[in-house]
Amino acid sequence: MKNTLKVERAKQNLTQQDLADRVSVSRQTINSIESQKYIPSTVLALKIAKVFNSKVEEIFQLEEDDFL
C-alpha cells in the first residue's frame, strides 16, 4: 500500500512525533507506515486522514500487487 503521509506531514510542517501524538501512536508507527513496512488499521487511517482534513484514499492507495 502506497501513501503520501510524508508529503502531507511536510505540507503542514508536522514531525513524525507531532502526528503520532495527534493520533495516539508511537513515532515508530508513523515511521513504519511512511516506509511502507506497516499497513495501518482502518481506525488509524481514518484518524490520520482527519488530521489532514483529507479522505483516506487521498493519503493511502492500493498497489497492483496488493490484490494478489
GROMACS .gro file of C-alpha atoms in nm:
model
   68
    1MET     CA    1   0.000   0.000   0.000
    2LYS     CA    2   0.143   0.335  -0.104
    3ASN     CA    3   0.088   0.650   0.095
    4THR     CA    4   0.158   1.021   0.083
    5LEU     CA    5   0.196   1.058   0.457
    6LYS     CA    6   0.542   1.215   0.445
    7VAL     CA    7   0.427   1.470   0.187
    8GLU     CA    8   0.115   1.555   0.387
    9ARG     CA    9   0.323   1.600   0.702
   10ALA     CA   10   0.562   1.831   0.519
   11LYS     CA   11   0.275   2.044   0.387
   12GLN     CA   12   0.160   2.105   0.745
   13ASN     CA   13   0.512   2.122   0.890
   14LEU     CA   14   0.448   1.829   1.125
   15THR     CA   15   0.714   1.595   1.258
   16GLN     CA   16   0.654   1.223   1.287
   17GLN     CA   17   0.621   1.276   1.663
   18ASP     CA   18   0.364   1.555   1.615
   19LEU     CA   19   0.148   1.329   1.400
   20ALA     CA   20   0.197   1.033   1.633
   21ASP     CA   21   0.080   1.242   1.928
   22ARG     CA   22  -0.230   1.358   1.739
   23VAL     CA   23  -0.337   1.004   1.652
   24SER     CA   24  -0.218   0.838   1.976
   25VAL     CA   25   0.050   0.606   1.838
   26SER     CA   26   0.429   0.593   1.865
   27ARG     CA   27   0.662   0.783   1.636
   28GLN     CA   28   0.793   0.443   1.523
   29THR     CA   29   0.444   0.351   1.399
   30ILE     CA   30   0.432   0.663   1.181
   31ASN     CA   31   0.781   0.586   1.052
   32SER     CA   32   0.678   0.228   0.967
   33ILE     CA   33   0.369   0.348   0.781
   34GLU     CA   34   0.572   0.603   0.582
   35SER     CA   35   0.830   0.342   0.488
   36GLN     CA   36   0.551   0.104   0.385
   37LYS     CA   37   0.653  -0.160   0.640
   38TYR     CA   38   0.321  -0.137   0.825
   39ILE     CA   39  -0.035  -0.101   0.698
   40PRO     CA   40  -0.247   0.098   0.941
   41SER     CA   41  -0.578  -0.025   1.075
   42THR     CA   42  -0.892   0.131   0.935
   43VAL     CA   43  -0.936   0.333   1.253
   44LEU     CA   44  -0.579   0.465   1.242
   45ALA     CA   45  -0.607   0.550   0.871
   46LEU     CA   46  -0.928   0.744   0.945
   47LYS     CA   47  -0.759   0.932   1.232
   48ILE     CA   48  -0.465   1.023   1.010
   49ALA     CA   49  -0.695   1.141   0.732
   50LYS     CA   50  -0.885   1.357   0.981
   51VAL     CA   51  -0.562   1.528   1.095
   52PHE     CA   52  -0.501   1.630   0.732
   53ASN     CA   53  -0.866   1.706   0.661
   54SER     CA   54  -0.850   1.457   0.375
   55LYS     CA   55  -1.018   1.138   0.262
   56VAL     CA   56  -0.838   0.813   0.346
   57GLU     CA   57  -0.799   0.732  -0.023
   58GLU     CA   58  -0.621   1.064  -0.080
   59ILE     CA   59  -0.345   0.951   0.158
   60PHE     CA   60  -0.343   0.571   0.113
   61GLN     CA   61  -0.353   0.395  -0.224
   62LEU     CA   62  -0.356   0.026  -0.307
   63GLU     CA   63  -0.079  -0.101  -0.530
   64GLU     CA   64  -0.149  -0.356  -0.801
   65ASP     CA   65   0.025  -0.638  -0.613
   66ASP     CA   66  -0.197  -0.569  -0.308
   67PHE     CA   67  -0.467  -0.757  -0.499
   68LEU     CA   68  -0.264  -1.079  -0.523
   0.00000   0.00000   0.00000
